[in-house]
Tab-separated table of C-alpha atoms in Angstrom:
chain	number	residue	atom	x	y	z
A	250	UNK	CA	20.324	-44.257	16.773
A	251	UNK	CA	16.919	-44.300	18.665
A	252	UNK	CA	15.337	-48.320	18.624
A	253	UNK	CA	11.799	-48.678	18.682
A	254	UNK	CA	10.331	-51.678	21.058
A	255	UNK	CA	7.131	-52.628	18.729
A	256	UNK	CA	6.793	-54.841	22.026
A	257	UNK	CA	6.192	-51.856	23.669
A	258	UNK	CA	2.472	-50.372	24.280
A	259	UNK	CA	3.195	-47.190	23.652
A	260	UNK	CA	1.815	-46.896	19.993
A	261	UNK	CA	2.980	-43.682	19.557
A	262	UNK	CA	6.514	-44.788	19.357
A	263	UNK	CA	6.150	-47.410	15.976
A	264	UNK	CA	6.170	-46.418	12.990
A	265	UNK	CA	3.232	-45.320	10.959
A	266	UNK	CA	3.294	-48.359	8.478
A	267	UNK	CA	3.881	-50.591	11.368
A	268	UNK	CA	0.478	-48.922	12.802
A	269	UNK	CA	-0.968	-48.909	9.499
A	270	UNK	CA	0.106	-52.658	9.032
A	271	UNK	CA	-0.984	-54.742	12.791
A	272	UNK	CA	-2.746	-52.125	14.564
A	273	UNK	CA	-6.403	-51.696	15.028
A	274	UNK	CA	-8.498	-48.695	16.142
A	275	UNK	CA	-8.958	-48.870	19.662
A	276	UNK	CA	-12.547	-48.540	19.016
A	277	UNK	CA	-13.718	-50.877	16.433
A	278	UNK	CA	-15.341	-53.921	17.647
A	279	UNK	CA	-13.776	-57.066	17.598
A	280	UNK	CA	-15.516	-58.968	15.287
A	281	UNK	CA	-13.938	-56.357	12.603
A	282	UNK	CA	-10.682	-56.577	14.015
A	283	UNK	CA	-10.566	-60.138	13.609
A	284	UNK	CA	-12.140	-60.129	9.823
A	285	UNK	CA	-10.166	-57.449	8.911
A	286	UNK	CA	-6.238	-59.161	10.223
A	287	UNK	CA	-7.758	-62.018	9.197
A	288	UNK	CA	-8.134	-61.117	5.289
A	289	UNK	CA	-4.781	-59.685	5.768
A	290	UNK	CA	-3.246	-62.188	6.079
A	291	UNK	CA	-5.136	-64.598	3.875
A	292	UNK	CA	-4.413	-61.918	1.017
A	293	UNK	CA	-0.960	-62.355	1.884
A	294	UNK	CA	-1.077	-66.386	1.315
A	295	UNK	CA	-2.788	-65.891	-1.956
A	296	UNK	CA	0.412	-63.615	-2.966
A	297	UNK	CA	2.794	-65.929	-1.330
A	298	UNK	CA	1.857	-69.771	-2.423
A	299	UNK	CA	2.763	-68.838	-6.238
A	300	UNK	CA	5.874	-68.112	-5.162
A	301	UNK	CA	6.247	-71.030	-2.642
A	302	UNK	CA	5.142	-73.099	-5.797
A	303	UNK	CA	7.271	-72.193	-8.630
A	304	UNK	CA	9.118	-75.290	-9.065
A	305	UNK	CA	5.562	-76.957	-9.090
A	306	UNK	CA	4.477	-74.894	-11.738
A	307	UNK	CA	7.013	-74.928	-14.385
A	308	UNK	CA	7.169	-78.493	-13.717
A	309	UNK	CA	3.047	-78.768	-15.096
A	310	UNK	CA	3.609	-76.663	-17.573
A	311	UNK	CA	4.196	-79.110	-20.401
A	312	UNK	CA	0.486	-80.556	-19.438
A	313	UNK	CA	-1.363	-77.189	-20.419
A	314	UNK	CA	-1.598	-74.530	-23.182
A	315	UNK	CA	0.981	-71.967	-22.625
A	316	UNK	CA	-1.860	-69.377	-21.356
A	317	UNK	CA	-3.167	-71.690	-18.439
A	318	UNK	CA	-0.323	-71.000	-15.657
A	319	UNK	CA	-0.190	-67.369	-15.891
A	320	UNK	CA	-3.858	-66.775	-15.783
A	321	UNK	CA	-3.860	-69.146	-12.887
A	322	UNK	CA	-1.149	-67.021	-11.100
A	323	UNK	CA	-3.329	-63.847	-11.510
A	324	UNK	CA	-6.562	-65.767	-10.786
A	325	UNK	CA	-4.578	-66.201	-7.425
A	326	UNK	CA	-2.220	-63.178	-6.681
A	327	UNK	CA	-5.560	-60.403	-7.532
A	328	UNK	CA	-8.051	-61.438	-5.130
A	329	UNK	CA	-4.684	-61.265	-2.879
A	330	UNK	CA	-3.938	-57.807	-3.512
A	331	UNK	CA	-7.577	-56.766	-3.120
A	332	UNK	CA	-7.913	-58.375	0.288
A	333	UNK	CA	-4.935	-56.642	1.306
A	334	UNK	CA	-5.967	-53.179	-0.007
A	335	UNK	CA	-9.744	-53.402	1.213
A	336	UNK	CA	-8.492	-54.061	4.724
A	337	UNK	CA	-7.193	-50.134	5.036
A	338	UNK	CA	-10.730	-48.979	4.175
A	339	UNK	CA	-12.803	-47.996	7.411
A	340	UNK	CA	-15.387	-50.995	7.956
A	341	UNK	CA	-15.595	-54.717	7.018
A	342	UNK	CA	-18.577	-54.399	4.057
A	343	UNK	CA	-16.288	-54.626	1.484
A	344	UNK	CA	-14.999	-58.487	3.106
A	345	UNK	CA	-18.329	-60.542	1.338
A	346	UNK	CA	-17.839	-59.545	-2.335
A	347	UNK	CA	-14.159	-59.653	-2.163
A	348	UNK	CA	-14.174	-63.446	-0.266
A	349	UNK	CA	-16.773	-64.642	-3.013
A	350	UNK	CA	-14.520	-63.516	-5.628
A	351	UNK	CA	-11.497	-64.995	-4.106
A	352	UNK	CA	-13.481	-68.200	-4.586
A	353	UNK	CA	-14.940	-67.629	-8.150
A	354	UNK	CA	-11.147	-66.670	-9.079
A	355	UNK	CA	-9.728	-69.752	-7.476
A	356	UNK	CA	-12.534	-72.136	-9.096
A	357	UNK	CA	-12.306	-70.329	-12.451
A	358	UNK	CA	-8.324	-71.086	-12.374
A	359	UNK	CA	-9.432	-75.267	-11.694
A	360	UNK	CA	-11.963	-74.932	-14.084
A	361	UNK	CA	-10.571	-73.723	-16.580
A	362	UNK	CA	-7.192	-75.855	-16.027
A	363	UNK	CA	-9.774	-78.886	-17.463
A	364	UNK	CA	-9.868	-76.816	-20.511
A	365	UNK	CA	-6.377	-75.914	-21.230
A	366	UNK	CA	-5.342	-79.741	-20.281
A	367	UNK	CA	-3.515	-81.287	-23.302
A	368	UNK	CA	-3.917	-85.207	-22.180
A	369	UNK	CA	-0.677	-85.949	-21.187
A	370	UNK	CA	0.615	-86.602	-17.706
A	371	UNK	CA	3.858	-86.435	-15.388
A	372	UNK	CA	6.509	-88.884	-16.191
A	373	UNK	CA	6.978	-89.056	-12.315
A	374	UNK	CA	3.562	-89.358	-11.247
A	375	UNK	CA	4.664	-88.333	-8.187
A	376	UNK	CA	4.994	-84.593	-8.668
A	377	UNK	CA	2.381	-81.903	-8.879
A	378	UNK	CA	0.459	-81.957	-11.695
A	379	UNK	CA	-1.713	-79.413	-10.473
A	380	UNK	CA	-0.076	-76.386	-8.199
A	381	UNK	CA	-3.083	-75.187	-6.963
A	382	UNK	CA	-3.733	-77.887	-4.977
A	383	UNK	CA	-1.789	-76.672	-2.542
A	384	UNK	CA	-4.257	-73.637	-1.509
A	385	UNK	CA	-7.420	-75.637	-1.978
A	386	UNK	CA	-8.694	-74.374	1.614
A	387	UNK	CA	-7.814	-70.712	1.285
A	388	UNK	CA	-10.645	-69.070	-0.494
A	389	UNK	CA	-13.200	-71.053	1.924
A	390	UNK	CA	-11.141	-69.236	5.071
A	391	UNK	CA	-11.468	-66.174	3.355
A	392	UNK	CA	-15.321	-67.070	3.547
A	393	UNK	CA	-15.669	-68.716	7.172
A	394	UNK	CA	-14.717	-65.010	8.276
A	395	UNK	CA	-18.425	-63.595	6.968
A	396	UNK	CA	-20.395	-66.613	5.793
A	397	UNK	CA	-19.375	-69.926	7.360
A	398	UNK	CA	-22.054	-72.286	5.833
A	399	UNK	CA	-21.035	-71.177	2.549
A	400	UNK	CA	-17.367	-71.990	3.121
A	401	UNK	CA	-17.794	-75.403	4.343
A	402	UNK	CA	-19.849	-75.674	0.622
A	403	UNK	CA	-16.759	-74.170	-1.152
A	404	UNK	CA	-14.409	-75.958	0.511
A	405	UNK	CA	-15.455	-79.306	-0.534
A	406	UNK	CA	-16.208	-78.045	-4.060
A	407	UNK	CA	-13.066	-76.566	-4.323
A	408	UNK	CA	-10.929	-80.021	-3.193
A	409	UNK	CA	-13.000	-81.938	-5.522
A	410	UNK	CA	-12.012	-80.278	-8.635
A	411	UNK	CA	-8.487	-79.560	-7.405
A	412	UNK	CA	-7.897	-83.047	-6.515
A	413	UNK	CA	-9.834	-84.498	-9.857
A	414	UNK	CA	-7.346	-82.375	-11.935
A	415	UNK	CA	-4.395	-83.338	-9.725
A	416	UNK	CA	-5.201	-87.068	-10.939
A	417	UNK	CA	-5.710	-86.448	-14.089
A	418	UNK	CA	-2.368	-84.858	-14.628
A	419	UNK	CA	-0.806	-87.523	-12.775
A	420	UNK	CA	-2.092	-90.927	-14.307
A	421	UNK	CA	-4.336	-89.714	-17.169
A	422	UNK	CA	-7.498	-90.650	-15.129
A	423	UNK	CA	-9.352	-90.380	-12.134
A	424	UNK	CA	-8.332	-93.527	-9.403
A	425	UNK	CA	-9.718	-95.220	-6.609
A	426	UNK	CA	-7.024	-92.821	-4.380
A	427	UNK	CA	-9.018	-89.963	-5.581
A	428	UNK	CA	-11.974	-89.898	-2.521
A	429	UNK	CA	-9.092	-90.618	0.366
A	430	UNK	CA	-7.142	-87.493	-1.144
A	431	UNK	CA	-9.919	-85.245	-1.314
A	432	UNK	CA	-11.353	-86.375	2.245
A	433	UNK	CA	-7.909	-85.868	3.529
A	434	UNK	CA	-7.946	-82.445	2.357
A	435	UNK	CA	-11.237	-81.692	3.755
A	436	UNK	CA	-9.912	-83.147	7.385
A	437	UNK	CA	-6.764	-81.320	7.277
A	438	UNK	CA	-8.265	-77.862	6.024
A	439	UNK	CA	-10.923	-78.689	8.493
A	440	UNK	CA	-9.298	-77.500	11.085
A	441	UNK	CA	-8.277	-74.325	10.071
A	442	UNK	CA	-11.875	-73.520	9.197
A	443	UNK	CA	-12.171	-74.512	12.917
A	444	UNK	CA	-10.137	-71.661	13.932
A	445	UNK	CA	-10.936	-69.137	11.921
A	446	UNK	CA	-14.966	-69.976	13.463
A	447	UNK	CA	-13.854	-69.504	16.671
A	448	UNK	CA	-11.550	-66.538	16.114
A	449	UNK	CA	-15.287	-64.599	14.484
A	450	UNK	CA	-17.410	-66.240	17.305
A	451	UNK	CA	-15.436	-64.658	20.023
A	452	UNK	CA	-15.089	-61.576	18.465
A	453	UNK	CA	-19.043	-61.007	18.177
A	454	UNK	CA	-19.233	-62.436	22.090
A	455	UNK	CA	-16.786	-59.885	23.119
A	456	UNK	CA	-18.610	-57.399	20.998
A	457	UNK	CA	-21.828	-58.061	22.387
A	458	UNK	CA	-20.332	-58.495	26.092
A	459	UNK	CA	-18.668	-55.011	25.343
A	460	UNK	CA	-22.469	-53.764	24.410
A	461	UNK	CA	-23.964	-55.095	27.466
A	462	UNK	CA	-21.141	-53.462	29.904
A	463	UNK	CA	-21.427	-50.358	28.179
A	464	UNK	CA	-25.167	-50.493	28.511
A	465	UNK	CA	-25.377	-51.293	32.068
A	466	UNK	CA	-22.584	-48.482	33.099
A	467	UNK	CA	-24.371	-45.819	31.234
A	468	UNK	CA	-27.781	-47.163	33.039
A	469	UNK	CA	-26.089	-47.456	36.539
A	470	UNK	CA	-24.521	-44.148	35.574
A	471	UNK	CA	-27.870	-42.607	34.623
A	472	UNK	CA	-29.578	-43.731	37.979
A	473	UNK	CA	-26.815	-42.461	40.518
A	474	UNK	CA	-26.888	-39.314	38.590
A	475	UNK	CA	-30.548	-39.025	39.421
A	476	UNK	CA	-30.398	-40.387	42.863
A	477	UNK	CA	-27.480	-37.425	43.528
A	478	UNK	CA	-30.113	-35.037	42.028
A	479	UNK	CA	-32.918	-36.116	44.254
A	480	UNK	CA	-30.845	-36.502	47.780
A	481	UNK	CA	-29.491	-33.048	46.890
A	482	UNK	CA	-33.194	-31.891	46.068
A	483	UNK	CA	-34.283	-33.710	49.231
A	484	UNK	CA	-32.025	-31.539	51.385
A	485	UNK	CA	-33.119	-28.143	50.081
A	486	UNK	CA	-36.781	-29.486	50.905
A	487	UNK	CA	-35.793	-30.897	54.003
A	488	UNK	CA	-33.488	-27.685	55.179
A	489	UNK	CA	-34.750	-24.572	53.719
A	490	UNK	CA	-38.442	-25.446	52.878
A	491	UNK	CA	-39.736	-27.134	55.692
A	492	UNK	CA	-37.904	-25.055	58.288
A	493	UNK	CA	-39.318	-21.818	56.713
A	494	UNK	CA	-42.638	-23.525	57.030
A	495	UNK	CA	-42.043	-24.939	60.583
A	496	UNK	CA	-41.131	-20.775	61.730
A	497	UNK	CA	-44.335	-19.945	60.686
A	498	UNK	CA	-46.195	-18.255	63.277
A	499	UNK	CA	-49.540	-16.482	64.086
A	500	UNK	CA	-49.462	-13.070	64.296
A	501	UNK	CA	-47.602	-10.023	61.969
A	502	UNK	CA	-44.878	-11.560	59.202
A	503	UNK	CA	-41.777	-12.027	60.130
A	504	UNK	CA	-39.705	-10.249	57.319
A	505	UNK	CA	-36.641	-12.669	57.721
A	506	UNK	CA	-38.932	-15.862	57.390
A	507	UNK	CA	-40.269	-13.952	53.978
A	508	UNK	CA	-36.287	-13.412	52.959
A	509	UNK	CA	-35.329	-17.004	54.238
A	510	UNK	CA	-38.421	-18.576	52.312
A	511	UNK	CA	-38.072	-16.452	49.136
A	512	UNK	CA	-33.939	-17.957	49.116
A	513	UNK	CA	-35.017	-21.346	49.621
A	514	UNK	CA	-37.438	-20.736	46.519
A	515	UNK	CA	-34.476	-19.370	44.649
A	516	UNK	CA	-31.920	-22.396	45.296
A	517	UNK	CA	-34.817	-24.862	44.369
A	518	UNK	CA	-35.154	-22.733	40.986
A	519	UNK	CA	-31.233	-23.210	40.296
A	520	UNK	CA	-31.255	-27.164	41.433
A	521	UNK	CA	-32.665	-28.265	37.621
A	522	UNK	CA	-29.493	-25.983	35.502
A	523	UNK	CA	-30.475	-22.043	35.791
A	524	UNK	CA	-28.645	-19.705	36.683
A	525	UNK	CA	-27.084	-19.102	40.291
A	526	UNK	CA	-23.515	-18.389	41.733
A	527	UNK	CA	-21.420	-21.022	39.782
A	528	UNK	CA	-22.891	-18.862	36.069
A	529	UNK	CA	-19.934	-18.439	34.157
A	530	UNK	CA	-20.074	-15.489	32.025
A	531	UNK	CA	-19.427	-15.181	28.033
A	532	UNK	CA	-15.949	-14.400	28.110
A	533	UNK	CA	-15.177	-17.116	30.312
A	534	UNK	CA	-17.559	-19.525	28.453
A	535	UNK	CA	-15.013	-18.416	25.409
A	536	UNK	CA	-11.987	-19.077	27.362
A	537	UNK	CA	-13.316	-21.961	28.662
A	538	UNK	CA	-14.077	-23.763	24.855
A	539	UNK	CA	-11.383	-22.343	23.046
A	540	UNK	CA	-8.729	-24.206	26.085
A	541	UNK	CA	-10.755	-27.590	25.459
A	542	UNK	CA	-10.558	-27.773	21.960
A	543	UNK	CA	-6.621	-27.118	22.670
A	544	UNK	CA	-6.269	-29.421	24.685
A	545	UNK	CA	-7.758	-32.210	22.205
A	546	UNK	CA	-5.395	-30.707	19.245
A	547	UNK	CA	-4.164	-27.402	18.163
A	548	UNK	CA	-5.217	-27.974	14.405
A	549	UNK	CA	-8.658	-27.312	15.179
A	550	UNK	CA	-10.130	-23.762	14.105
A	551	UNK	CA	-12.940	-22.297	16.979
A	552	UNK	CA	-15.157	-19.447	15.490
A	553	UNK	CA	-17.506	-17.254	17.741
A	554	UNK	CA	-20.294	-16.250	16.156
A	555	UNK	CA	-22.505	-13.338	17.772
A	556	UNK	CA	-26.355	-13.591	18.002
A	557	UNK	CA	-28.540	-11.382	15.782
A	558	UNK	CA	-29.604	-9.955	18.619
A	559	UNK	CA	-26.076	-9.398	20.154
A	560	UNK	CA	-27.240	-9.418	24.148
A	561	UNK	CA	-28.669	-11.545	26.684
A	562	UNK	CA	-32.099	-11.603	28.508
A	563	UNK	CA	-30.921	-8.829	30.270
A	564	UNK	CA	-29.857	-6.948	27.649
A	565	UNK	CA	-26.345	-7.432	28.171
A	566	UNK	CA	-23.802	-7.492	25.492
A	567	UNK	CA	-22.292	-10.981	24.362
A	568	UNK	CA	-18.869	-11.104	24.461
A	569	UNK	CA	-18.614	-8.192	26.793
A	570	UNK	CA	-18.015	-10.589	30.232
A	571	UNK	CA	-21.496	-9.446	31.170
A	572	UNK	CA	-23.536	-12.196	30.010
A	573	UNK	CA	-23.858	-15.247	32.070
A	574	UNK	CA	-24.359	-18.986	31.137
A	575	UNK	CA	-25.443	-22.082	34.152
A	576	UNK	CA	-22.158	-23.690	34.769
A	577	UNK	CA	-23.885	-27.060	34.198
A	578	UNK	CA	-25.201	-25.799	30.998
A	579	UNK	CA	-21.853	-24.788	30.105
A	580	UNK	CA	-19.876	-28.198	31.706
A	581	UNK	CA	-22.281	-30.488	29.209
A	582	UNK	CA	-21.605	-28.560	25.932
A	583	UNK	CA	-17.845	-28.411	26.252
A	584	UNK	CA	-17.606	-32.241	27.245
A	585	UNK	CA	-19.874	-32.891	24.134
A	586	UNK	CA	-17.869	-30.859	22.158
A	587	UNK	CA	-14.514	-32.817	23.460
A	588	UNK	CA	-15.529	-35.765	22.703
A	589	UNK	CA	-16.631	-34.904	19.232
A	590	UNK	CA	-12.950	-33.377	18.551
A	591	UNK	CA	-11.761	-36.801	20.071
A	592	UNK	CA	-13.619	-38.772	17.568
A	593	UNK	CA	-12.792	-36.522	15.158
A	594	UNK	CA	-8.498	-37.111	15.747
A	595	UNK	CA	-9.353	-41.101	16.123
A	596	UNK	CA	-11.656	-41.516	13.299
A	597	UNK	CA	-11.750	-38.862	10.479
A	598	UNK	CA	-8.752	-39.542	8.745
A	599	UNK	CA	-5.091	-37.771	9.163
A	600	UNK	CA	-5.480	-35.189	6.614
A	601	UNK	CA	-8.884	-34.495	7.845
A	602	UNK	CA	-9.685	-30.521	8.758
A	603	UNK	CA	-12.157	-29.435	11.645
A	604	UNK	CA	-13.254	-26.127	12.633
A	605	UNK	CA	-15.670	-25.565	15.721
A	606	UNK	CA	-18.312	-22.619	15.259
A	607	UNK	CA	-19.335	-21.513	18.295
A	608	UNK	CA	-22.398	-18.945	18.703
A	609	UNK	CA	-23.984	-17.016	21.037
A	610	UNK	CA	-27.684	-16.290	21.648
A	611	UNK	CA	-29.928	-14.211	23.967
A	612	UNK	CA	-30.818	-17.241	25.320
A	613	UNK	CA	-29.111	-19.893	24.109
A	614	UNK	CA	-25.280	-21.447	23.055
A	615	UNK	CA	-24.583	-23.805	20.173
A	616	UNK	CA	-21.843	-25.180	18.618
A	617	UNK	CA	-21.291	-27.300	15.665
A	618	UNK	CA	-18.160	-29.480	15.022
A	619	UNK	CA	-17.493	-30.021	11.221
A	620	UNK	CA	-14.864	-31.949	10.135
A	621	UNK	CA	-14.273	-33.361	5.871
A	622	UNK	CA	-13.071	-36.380	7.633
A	623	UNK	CA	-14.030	-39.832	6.342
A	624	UNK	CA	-17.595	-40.013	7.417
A	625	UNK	CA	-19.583	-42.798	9.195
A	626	UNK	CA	-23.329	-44.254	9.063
A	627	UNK	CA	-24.785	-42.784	12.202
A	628	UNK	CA	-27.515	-45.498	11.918
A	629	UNK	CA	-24.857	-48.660	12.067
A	630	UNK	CA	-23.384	-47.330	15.542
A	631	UNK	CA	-23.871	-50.116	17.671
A	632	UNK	CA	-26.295	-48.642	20.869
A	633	UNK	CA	-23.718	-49.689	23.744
A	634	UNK	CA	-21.162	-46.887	22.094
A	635	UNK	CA	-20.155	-44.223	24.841
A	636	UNK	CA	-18.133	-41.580	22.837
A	637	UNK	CA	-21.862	-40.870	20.174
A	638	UNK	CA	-24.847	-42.865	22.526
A	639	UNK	CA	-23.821	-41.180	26.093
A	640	UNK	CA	-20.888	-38.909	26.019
A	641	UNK	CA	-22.800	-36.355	23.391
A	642	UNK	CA	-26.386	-37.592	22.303
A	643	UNK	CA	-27.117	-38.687	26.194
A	644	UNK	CA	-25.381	-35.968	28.182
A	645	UNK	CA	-27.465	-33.610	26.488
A	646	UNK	CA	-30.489	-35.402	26.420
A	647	UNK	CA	-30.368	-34.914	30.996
A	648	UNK	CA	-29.506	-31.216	30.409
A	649	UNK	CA	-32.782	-29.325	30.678
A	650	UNK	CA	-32.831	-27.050	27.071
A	651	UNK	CA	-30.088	-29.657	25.584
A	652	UNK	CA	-29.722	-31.384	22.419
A	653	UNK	CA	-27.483	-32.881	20.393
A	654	UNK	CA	-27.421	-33.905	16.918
A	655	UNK	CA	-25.067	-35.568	14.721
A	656	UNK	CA	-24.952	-36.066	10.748
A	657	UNK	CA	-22.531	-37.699	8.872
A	658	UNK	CA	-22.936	-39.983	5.405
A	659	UNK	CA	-19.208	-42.189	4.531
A	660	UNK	CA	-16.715	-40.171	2.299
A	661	UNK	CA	-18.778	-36.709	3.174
A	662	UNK	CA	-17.375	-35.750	6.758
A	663	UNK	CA	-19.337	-35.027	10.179
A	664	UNK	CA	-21.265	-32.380	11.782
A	665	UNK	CA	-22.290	-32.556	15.275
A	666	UNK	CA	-24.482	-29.535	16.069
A	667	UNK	CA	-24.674	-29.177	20.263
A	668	UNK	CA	-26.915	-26.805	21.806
A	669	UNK	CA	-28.251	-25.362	24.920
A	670	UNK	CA	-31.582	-23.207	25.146
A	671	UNK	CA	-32.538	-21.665	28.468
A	672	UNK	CA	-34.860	-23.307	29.795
């Protein structure tokens, strides 16, 4: 039987609820990687310490109504389960309301334990009168993970009325014991508060240093793209235009200084995107699209749609291998388009479908990549993001005639429209 190394990096070979379970997207930042494993596995304790506790609670039973322990056990084990479930939704917005009601459950369960107290106590005063006690800290680590000021305020409200009802349900009042107990509790859960601080602290610094890297390669990129474009414009100049100029001579033209001057015109023309020898034509802009998207997946669907004009500036027909495209123009769609699929296989869901509609113009190609993934808010992509920012928005923002535009709302799928006009 085949093993699987879950040790292994190759991601491919775990299984999907083992992916589902510990893994991340490579691409979410790391603050959301660290709130979201982090309410994980603080949903799991919430499930786990009424279990760990049973003994403790049928013990304090006999000090409350009947009703008090199981509505403390679901006070507990929901907020749990909803921590748990929320962390397989795309994004972290849903961690603030669910860690505040983790703590209005868990204060609800102590307050209410005041009420349901009958005014007796433990015969052995040193048991548990109060099993919930033992979690006093874990609704303000739920909290440190989005709002740390208010968990250090929870936390201490939360020991004090644990540790008051612990008393009371020990020795029928409240003792001189009872500030060393709760100031114990606030040392020793302390620390874990600690921790989970730092854990969300260098999350956002890695985000942010992320950001910054991103932002300076795309800049640095950006420049040595333009300083290629201006040493190779700088050699036309310097080869074809000012020899032609320097062969000037009195006297009758020279008709091979008009030819060699009229192709130095010609390759300047081309240098900014038009066309010249490295056009591809329509058939082969076809081929050329319908082989990328394959090469991202085979699900995805490619259309090609005709103009209403059906020909190019020329009058050619589209489609008919006759009709030419710049091979830069045609480079910077299909890498947009690529990386569109790409985010579409990473980010719109498995059961997502995507179709690419490609169409052709007398003067123009577009494309538009529509998926019914899950969807995204264009406007909370942070700026340093490559795959939206540079490798679509950007690399059609340097093509002369390019643009790029991408729509999307959460739960309603994307649409990146890509197109090239000639200039």
């Amino acid at each position: 039987m085949p093993t699987t190394d879950l040790a292994s990096g190759d991601s491919r070979a775990r299984p999907a609820w083992v992916r589902r379970a510990f893994e991340s997207d490579s691409v979410e930042p790391d603050l959301d990687r660290v709130r979201r494993v982090g309410a994980r596995f603080l949903g799991l304790g919430f499930i786990g310490y009424p279990v760990v506790s049973a003994a403790s609670i049928l013990a304090s039973a006999s000090l409350t109504d009947a009703w008090w322990p199981p509505l403390s056990i679901l006070l507990s084990v929901g907020p749990g389960i909803l921590l748990i479930a929320a962390t397989f939704r795309p994004g972290t917005a849903w961690l603030t309301p669910l860690a505040l009601t983790s703590w209005v459950g868990y204060v609800l369960g102590l307050v209410l334990w005041f009420v349901a107290w009958n005014g007796t106590t433990l015969a052995d005063p040193g048991d548990s009168a109060q099993w919930m006690v033992a979690f006093c800290g874990m609704p303000s680590m739920v909290l440190m993970l989005v709002r740390p000021r208010l968990a250090v305020v929870a936390l201490i409200a939360s020991s004090t009325l644990a540790h008051l009802s612990q008393q009371l349900g020990r020795f029928g009042e409240v003792t001189s014991d009872a500030p060393m107990e709760v100031m114990w509790s606030l040392m020793f859960t302390g620390v874990f508060l600690a921790v989970v601080l730092v854990a969300t602290r260098t999350g956002r610094e890695l985000d942010e240093t992320r950001e910054e890297t991103y932002r300076t390669a795309a800049n640095v990129a950006a420049a040595s793209a333009r300083e290629v474009e201006k040493e190779r414009f700088d050699a036309i100049v310097h080869d074809r235009v000012i020899a032609s100029l320097l062969a000037v001579r009195p006297g009758r033209p020279d008709d091979r200084l008009a030819t060699q001057a009229a192709s130095a015109l010609e390759e300047l023309a081309r240098v900014p995107g038009s066309d010249g020898p490295d056009a591809a034509t329509d058939v082969e802009v076809i081929r050329r699209i319908r082989s990328a998207a394959a090469d991202v997946s085979e699900r995805f669907d490619v259309e090609v749609v005709v103009g209403e004009a059906g020909g190019d500036a020329d009058g050619h027909d589209v489609g008919s291998g006759t009709a030419t495209y710049p091979a830069e123009a045609l480079d910077a769609v299909v890498e947009a388009m690529s990386e569109a699929l790409r985010n579409v296989v990473r980010h719109a869901g498995d059961d997502a479908e995507c179709a690419v509609i490609v169409r052709f113009a007398p003067d123009s190609l577009s494309m538009a990549v529509v998926d019914n993934g899950v969807g995204f808010d264009p406007e909370t992509v942070a700026v340093g993001r490559l795959g939206i920012a540079v490798s679509i928005r950007g690399r059609l923002a340097r093509l002369p005639g390019g643009h790029a535009r991408v729509q999307s709302r959460p739960g309603r799928g994307t649409t990146v429209q890509i197109l090239w006009e000639r200039p």
